[in-house]
XYZ file of C-alpha atoms in Angstrom:
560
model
C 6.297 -40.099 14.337
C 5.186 -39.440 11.079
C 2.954 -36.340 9.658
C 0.913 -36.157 6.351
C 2.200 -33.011 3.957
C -0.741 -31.123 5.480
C -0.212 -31.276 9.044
C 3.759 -30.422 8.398
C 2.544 -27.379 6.580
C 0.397 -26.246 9.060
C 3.194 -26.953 11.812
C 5.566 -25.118 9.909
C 3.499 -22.437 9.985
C 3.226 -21.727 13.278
C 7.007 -22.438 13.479
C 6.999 -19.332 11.265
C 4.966 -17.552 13.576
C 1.909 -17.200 11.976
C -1.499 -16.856 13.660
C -3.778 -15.709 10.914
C -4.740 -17.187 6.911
C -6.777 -16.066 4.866
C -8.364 -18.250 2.595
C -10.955 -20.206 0.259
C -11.056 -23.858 0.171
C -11.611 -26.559 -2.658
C -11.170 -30.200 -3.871
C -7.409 -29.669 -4.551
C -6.730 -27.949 -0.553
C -9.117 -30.241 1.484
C -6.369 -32.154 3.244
C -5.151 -28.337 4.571
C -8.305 -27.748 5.662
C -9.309 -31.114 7.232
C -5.859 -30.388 9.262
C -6.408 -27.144 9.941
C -9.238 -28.598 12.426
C -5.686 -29.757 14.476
C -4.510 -26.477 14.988
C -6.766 -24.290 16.530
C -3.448 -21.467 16.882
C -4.021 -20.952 12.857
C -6.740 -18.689 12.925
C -8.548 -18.704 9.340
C -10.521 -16.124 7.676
C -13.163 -17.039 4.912
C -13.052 -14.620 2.359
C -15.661 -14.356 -0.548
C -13.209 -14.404 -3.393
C -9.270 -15.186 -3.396
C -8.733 -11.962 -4.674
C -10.075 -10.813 -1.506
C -7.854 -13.054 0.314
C -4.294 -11.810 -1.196
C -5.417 -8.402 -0.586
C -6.844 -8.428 2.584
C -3.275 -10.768 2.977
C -1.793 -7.625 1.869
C -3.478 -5.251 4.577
C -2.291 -7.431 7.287
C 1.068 -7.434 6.258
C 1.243 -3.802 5.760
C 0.344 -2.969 8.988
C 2.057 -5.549 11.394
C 5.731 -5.838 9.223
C 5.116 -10.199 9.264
C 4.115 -11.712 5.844
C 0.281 -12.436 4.862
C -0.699 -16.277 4.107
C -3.277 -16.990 1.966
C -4.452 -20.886 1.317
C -6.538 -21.747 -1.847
C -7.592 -24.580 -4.304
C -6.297 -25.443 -7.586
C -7.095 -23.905 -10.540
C -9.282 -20.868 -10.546
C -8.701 -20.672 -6.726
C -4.863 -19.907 -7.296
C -5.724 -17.656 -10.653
C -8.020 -15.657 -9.031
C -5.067 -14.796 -6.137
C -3.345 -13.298 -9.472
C -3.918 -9.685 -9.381
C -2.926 -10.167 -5.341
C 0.143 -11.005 -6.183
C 0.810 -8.844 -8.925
C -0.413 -6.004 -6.695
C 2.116 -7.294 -3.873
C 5.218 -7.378 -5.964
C 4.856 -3.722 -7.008
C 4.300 -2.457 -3.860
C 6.922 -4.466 -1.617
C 4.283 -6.252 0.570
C 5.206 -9.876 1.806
C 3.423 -12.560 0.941
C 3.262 -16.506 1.487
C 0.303 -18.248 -0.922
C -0.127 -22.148 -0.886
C -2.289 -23.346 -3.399
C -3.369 -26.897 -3.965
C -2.583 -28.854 -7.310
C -3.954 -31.450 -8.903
C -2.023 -34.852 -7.806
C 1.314 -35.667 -9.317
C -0.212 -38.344 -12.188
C -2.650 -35.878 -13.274
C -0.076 -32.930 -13.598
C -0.004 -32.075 -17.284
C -3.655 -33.877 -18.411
C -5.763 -31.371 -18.223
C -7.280 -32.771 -15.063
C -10.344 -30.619 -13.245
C -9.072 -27.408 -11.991
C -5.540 -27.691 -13.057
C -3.699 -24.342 -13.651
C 0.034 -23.992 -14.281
C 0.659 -22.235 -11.481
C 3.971 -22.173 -11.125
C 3.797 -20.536 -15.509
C 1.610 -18.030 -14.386
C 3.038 -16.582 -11.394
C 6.494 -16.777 -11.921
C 6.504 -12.995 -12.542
C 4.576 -11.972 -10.134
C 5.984 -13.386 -7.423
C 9.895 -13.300 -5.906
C 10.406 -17.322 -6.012
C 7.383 -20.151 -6.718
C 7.215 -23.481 -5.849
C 5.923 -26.781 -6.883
C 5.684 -29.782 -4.148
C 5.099 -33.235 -5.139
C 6.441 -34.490 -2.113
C 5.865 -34.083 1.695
C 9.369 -34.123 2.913
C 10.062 -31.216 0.607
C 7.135 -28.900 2.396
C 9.069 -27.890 5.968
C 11.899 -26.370 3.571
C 10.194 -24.602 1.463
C 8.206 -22.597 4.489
C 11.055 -21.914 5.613
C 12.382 -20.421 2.416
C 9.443 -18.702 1.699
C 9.371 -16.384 4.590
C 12.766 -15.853 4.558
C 12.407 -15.070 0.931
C 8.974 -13.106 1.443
C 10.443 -10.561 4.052
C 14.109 -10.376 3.578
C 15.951 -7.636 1.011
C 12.970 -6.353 -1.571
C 9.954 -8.105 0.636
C 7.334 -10.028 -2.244
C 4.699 -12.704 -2.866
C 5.919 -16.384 -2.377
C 3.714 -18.870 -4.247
C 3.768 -22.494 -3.067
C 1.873 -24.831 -5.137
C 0.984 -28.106 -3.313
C 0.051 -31.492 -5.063
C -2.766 -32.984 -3.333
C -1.079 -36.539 -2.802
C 1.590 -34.842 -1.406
C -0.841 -33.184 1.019
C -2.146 -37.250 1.927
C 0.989 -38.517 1.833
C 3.316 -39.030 5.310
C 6.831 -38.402 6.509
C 9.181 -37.517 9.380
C 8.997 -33.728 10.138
C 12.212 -31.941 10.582
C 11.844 -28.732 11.775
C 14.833 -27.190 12.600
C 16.067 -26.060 9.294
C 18.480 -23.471 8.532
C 18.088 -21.602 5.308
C 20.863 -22.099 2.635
C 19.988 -20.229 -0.033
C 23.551 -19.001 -1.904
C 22.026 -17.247 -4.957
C 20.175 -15.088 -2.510
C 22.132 -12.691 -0.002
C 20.588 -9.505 0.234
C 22.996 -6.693 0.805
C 21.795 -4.629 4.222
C 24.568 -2.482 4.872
C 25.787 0.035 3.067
C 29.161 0.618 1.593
C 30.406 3.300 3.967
C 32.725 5.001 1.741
C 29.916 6.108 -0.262
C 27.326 6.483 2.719
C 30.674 9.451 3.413
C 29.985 10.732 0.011
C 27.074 11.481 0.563
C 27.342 13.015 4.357
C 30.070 15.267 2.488
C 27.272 16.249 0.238
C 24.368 16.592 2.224
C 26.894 18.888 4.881
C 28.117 20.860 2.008
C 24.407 21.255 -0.186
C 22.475 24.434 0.558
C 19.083 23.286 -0.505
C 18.772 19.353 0.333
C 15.500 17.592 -0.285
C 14.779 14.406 1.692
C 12.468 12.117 -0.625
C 11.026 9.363 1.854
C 9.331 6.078 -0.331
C 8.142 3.059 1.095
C 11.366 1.684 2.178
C 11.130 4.013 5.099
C 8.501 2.239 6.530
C 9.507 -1.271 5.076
C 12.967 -0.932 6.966
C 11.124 0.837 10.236
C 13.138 3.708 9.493
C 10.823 6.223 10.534
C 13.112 7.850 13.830
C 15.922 7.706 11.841
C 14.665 9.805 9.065
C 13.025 12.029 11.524
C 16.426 12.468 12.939
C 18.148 13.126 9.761
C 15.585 15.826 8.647
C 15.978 17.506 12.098
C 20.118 17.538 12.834
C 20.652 19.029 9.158
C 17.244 20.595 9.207
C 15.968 18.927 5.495
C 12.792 19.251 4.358
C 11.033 15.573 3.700
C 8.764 15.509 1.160
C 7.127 11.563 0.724
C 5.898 9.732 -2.135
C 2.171 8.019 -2.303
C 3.851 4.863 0.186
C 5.543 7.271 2.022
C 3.312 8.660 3.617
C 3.378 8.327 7.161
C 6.705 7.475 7.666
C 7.067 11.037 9.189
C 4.078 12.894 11.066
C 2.466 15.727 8.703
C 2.848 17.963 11.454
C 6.190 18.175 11.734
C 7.451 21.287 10.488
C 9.925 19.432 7.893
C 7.561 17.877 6.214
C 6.448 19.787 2.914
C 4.418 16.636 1.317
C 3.183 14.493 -1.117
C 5.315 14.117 -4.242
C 3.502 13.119 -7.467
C 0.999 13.670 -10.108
C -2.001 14.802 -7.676
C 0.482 15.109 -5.010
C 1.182 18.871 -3.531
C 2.113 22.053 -5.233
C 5.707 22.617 -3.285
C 7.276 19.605 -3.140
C 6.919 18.694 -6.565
C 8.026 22.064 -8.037
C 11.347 23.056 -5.248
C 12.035 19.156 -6.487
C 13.349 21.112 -9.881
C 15.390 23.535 -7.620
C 17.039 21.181 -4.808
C 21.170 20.763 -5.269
C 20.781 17.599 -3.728
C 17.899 14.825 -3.743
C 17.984 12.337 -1.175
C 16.411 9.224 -2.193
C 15.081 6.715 0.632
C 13.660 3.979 -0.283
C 12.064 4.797 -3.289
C 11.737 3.955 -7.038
C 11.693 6.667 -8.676
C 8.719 5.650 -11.141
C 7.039 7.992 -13.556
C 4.162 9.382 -11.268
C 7.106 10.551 -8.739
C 9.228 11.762 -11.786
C 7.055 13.608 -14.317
C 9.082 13.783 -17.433
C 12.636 12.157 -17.096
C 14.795 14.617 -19.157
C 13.579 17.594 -17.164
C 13.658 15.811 -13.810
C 15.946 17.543 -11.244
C 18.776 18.164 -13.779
C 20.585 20.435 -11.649
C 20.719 18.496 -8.239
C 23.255 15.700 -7.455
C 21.209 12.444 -6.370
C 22.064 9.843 -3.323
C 19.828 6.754 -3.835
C 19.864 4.930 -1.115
C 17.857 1.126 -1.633
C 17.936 -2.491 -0.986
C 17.573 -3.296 -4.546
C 20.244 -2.444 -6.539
C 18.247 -2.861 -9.865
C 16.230 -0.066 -8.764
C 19.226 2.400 -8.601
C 19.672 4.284 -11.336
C 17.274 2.618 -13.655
C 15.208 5.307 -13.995
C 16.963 8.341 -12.802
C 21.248 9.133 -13.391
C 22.484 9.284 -9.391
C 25.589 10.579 -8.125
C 25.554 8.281 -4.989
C 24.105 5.207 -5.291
C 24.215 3.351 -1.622
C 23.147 -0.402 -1.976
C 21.173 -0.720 1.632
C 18.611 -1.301 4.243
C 17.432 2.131 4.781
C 17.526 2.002 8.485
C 20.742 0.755 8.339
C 22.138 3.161 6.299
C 20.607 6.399 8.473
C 21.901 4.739 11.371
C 25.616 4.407 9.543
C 25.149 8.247 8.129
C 24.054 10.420 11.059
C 27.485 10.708 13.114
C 28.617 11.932 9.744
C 25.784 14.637 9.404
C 26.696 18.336 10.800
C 24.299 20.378 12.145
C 22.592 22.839 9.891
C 19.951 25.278 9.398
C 17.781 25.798 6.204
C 15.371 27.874 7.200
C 15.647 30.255 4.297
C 15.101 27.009 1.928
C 11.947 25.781 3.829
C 10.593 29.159 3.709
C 10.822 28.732 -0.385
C 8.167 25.981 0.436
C 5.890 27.744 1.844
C 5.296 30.376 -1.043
C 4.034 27.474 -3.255
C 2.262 25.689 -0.059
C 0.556 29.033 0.328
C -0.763 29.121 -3.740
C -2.158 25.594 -3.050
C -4.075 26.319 -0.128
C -5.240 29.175 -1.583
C -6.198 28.103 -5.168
C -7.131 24.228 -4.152
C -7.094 23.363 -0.581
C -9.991 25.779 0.909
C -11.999 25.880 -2.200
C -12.300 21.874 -1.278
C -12.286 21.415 2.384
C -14.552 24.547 2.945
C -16.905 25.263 0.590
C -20.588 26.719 1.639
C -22.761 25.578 -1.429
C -22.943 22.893 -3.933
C -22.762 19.316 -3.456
C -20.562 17.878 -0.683
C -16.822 17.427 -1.899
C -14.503 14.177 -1.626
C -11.906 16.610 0.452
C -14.285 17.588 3.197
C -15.076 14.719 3.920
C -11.539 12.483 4.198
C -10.295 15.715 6.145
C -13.254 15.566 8.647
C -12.411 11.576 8.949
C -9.018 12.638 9.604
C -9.463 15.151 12.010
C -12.587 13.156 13.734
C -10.455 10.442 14.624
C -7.696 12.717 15.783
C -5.464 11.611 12.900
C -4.637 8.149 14.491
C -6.937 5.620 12.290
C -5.612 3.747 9.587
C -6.662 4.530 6.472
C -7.043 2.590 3.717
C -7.776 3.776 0.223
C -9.014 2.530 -2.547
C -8.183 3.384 -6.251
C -9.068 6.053 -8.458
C -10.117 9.809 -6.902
C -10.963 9.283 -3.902
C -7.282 7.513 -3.217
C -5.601 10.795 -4.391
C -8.158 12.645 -2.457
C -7.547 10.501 0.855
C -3.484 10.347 0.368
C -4.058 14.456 0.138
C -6.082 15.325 2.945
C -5.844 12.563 5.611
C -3.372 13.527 8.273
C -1.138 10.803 9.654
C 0.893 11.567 12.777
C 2.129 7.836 13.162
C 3.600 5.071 10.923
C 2.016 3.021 8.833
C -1.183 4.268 9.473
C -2.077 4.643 5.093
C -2.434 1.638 2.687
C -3.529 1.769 -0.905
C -2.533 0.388 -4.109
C 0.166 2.154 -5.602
C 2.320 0.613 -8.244
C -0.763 -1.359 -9.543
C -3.274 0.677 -9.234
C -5.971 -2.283 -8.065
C -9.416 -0.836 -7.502
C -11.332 -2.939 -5.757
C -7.855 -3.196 -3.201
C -9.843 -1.171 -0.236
C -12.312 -3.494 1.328
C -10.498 -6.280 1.532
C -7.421 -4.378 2.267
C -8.629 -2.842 5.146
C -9.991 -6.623 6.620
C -6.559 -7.349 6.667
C -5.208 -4.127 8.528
C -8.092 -4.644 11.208
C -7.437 -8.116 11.602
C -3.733 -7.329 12.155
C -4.440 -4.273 14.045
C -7.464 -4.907 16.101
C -7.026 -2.225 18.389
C -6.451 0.932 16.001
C -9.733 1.915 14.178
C -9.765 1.810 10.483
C -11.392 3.762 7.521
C -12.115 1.952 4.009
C -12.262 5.052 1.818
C -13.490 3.985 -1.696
C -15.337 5.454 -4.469
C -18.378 3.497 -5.954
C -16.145 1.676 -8.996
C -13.517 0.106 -6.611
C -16.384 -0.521 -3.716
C -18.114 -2.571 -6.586
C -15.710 -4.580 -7.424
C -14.503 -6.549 -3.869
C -18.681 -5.673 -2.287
C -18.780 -9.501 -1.477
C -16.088 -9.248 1.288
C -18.634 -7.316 3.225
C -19.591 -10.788 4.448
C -16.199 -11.396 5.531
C -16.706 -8.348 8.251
C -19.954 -9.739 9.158
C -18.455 -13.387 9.891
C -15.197 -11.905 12.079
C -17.293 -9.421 13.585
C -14.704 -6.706 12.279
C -15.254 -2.753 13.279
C -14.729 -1.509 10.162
C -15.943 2.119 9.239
C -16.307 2.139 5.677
C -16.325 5.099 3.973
C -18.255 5.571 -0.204
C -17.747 8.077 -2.095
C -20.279 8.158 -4.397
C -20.095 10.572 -7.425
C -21.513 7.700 -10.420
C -18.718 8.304 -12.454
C -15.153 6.360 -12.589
C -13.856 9.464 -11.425
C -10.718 9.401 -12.715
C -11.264 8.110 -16.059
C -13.447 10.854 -16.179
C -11.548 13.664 -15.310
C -8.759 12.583 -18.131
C -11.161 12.205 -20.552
C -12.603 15.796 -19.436
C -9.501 17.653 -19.524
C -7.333 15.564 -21.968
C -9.699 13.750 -24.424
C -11.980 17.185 -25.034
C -14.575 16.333 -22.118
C -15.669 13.089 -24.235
C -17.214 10.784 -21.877
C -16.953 6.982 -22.971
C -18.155 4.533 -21.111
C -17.410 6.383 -17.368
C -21.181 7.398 -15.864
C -21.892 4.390 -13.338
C -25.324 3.079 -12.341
C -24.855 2.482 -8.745
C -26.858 0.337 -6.364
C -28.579 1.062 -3.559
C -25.433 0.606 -1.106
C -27.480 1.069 1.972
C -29.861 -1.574 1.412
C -26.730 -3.878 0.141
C -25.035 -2.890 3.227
C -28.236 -3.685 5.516
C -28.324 -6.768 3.707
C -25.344 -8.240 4.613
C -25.960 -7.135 8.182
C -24.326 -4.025 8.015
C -25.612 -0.411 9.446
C -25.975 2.418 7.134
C -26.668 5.344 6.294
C -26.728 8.131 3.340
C -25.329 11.031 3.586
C -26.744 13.955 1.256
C -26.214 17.542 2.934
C -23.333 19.254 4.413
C -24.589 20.161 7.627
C -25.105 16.194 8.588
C -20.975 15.267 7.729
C -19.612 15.526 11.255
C -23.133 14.042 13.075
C -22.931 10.952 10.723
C -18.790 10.599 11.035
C -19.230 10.443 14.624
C -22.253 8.354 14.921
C -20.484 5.458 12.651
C -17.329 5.725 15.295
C -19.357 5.578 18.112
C -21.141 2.553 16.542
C -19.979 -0.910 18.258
C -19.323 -2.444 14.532
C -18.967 -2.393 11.138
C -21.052 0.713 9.856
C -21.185 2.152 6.346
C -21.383 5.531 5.256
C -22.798 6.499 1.631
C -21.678 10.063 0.723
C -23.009 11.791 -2.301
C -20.375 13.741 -3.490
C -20.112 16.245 -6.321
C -20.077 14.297 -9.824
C -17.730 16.270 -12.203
C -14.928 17.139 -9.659
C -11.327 17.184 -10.819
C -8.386 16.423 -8.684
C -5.722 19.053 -8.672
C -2.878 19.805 -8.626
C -2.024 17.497 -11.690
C 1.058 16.744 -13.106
C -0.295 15.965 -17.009
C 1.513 12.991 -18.808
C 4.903 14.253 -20.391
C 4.850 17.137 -18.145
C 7.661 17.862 -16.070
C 7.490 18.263 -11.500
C 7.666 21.830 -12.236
C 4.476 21.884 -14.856
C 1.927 20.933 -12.343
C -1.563 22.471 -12.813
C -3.428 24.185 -10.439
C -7.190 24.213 -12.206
């Protein structure tokens, strides 16, 4: 029996396990969607904006491990998925997009809606496609979400001519992937996973430094064991976090520009750095030729262009991470550091001191960004997922959210996408229905995705959405007010009336003005059977600190 390219592509979805899209249709995608009707098991979300649907794609994958699909048009459908896939390939998230083309005679005319898609992703994404013909759709599903979650997970693009979408042929579906140029290494090389043992038994003030591989490799016990037998601090980066519970008296946390006091500074006095996962980029790093020039470094990633490209290690280790912890822990002795942990808690005490009450428990003034993600946090018993936005109020959330179980934060990290929140966080619902979830955004980034606010209305999603609303791009602002001699250009922002916006679209809301009515209104939105927006107006001309300035090395960081 033959199948047109369509209904093979939707088949081989489901072969692939899928059970959610998200998408936009148009002229070029129409067969997709008139098959779609076929197979009720494909659930599809409508989003406002493609954008929307690659990051909301994002969101899902994120919090359930299995690659997002999005499905658009041709054209400015698959342009507008862009930044999505950009954002994905930073951050590690797994992605499979199908876009329609033009047909096969038109390729290369300048037809309606044609885009060289295949041009203009090809680095953004792992691997891209172009299918002009229906027997070639089964295999390249199957290569894409092998390629998508396998070694360094990424964005897949599939590009789909529209004939071939019409056209019929035999469906073979049990395909094995043979792919010879592509053989991700997942175990480590053991003699240097026993270099590094020797080090990490012999070093007297170790530093575990957990990235997003931790949770990528669902690595999580495993590091928790590690920290605990030899009794190493963790400290995590910005996708780190979570990956061990902020309770845990190991964990010292966030590394980074706006990330915390102690970790960032005892970084500059560890002997030895151990690297999970991570990439060592310039936010994590401060300035390179002062960065940890006395400790020996194990780098331990699935990558291997990642090792050593921006830091010299001692150890690299070529792995899954979870693999590797599981390989290295009959190796580990059993230590105690408690004289190095208690070196943390000198700088931990400065920062709660100098930052951390002035801006979770102040008495006057305007309500503050830290009050209220902390309340959030400790509302929902620090067990929501949390997704941030961009800008201050995603340093702000990453600093003062507590997160007792795994991938419970998502944000934008390598790309920095405002706008990433909403439509991020209809993605971790959808995947997640039965966890609650906080959008945390500040009025820029809540701007610039507002239209996916239909989107919850249409899936009847129980979002709690929370603005921060100070009208200012917050963190443009605070550079230009402590690094370009408080010259404001082009940073005060105008903001609608978010409550009637969010009524509008069906939405309850409210406004939140004065202290004493934060905790009423937090609970009142959880209670709430539905998507429910809260409006805080928060002070205008707050700064984020600590802050690592640009050029400045981990041990520089500023306090005020």
């Amino acid at each position: 029996m033959k199948h047109t390219g369509a209904e093979i592509l939707c088949k081989s979805l489901i072969l692939e396990g899928v059970d959610v899209i998200f998408g936009y249709p148009g002229g070029a995608i129409m067969p997709v969607y008139d098959a779609l009707l076929k197979y009720p098991k494909l659930r599809h979300i409508l989003v406002r904006h493609e954008q929307g649907a690659a990051h909301a794609a994002e969101g899902y994958a994120r919090v359930t491990g299995k690659p997002g699909v999005c499905l658009v048009t041709s054209g400015p459908g698959a342009t507008n998925l862009i930044t999505g896939l950009a954002d994905a390939m930073m951050d590690c998230v797994p992605l499979v997009c199908i876009s329609g083309q033009v047909s096969s005679e038109l390729i290369g005319n300048d037809a309606f809606q044609e885009a060289d898609v295949v041009g203009i992703t090809s680095m953004a994404t792992k691997h891209n496609y172009l299918i002009d013909n229906p027997s070639e759709i089964a295999k390249a599903v199957k290569e894409a979400f092998h390629l998508a979650n396998t070694g360094k997970p990424g964005p897949v693009m599939i590009d789909f001519t529209k004939d071939a979408q019409f056209a019929k042929t035999e469906y073979i579906k049990n395909l094995e992937v043979d792919l010879p140029g592509y053989k991700p290494v997942t175990k480590g090389n053991f003699f240097q996973i026993k270099k590094a043992a020797e080090e990490i038994n012999k070093s007297k003030r170790p530093l575990i430094l957990a990235g997003h591989g931790v949770l990528i490799s669902k690595a999580s016990s495993e590091l928790l064991s590690l920290s605990q037998k030899a009794d190493i601090p963790v400290a995590c980066t910005l996708h780190g976090l979570s990956s061990i519970p902020n309770a845990h008296k190991n964990y010292v946390g966030m590394l980074g520009m706006h990330g915390n006091l102690a970790p960032n500074v005892m970084t500059n006095k560890a002997d030895v750095l151990i690297g999970l996962g991570l990439r060592f980029d310039d936010r994590v790093t401060g300035k390179l030729d002062k960065y940890a020039r006395q400790a020996k470094i194990i780098h331990v990633d699935i990558d291997p262009a990642e090792i050593g490209k921006n830091v010299d290690v001692e150890i690299p280790i070529v792995g899954d991470v979870k693999s590797v912890l599981e390989d290295l822990m009959p190796l580990i002795n059993y230590a105690n550091h408690k004289d190095w942990l208690e070196e943390f808690d000198k700088y931990k005490k400065e920062e709660e001191e100098k930052v951390i009450k002035v801006e979770t428990k102040p008495r006057t003034g305007k309500i503050k960004m830290a009050e209220i993600v902390s309340c959030i946090s400790s509302s929902a018993k620090s067990d929501a997922i949390i997704v941030a936005d961009v800008g201050q109020n995603q340093m702000i959330t990453a600093r003062y959210s507590t997160f007792l179980r795994p991938n419970s934060f998502l944000t934008s990290g390598g790309l920095g996408t405002m706008g990433f929140g909403l439509p991020a966080g209809i993605g971790a619902k959808v995947g997640r229905p039965e966890r609650e979830v906080w959008i945390i955004a500040g009025d820029g980034g809540f701007q610039m995705t507002i239209q996916e606010m239909m989107t919850i209305v249409q899936e009847n999603l129980n979002v709690k959405i929370a603005v921060l609303n100070n009208n200012f791009l917050g963190m443009v602002r605070q550079w230009q007010d402590l690094f370009f001699e408080k010259k404001y250009s082009q940073v005060h922002m105008q903001t609608p009336d978010f409550i009637k916006i969010s009524e509008g679209f069906g939405i309850k809301a409210e406004k939140v003005k004065e202290r004493k009515d934060l905790i009423n209104a937090i609970g009142r939105a959880r209670k709430h059977k539905g998507a429910y927006l809260l409006e805080f107006e928060v002070e205008m001309e707050a700064n984020v600190f600590p802050i690592m300035p640009t050029g400045a090395a981990v041990d520089e960081m500023r306090l005020e």
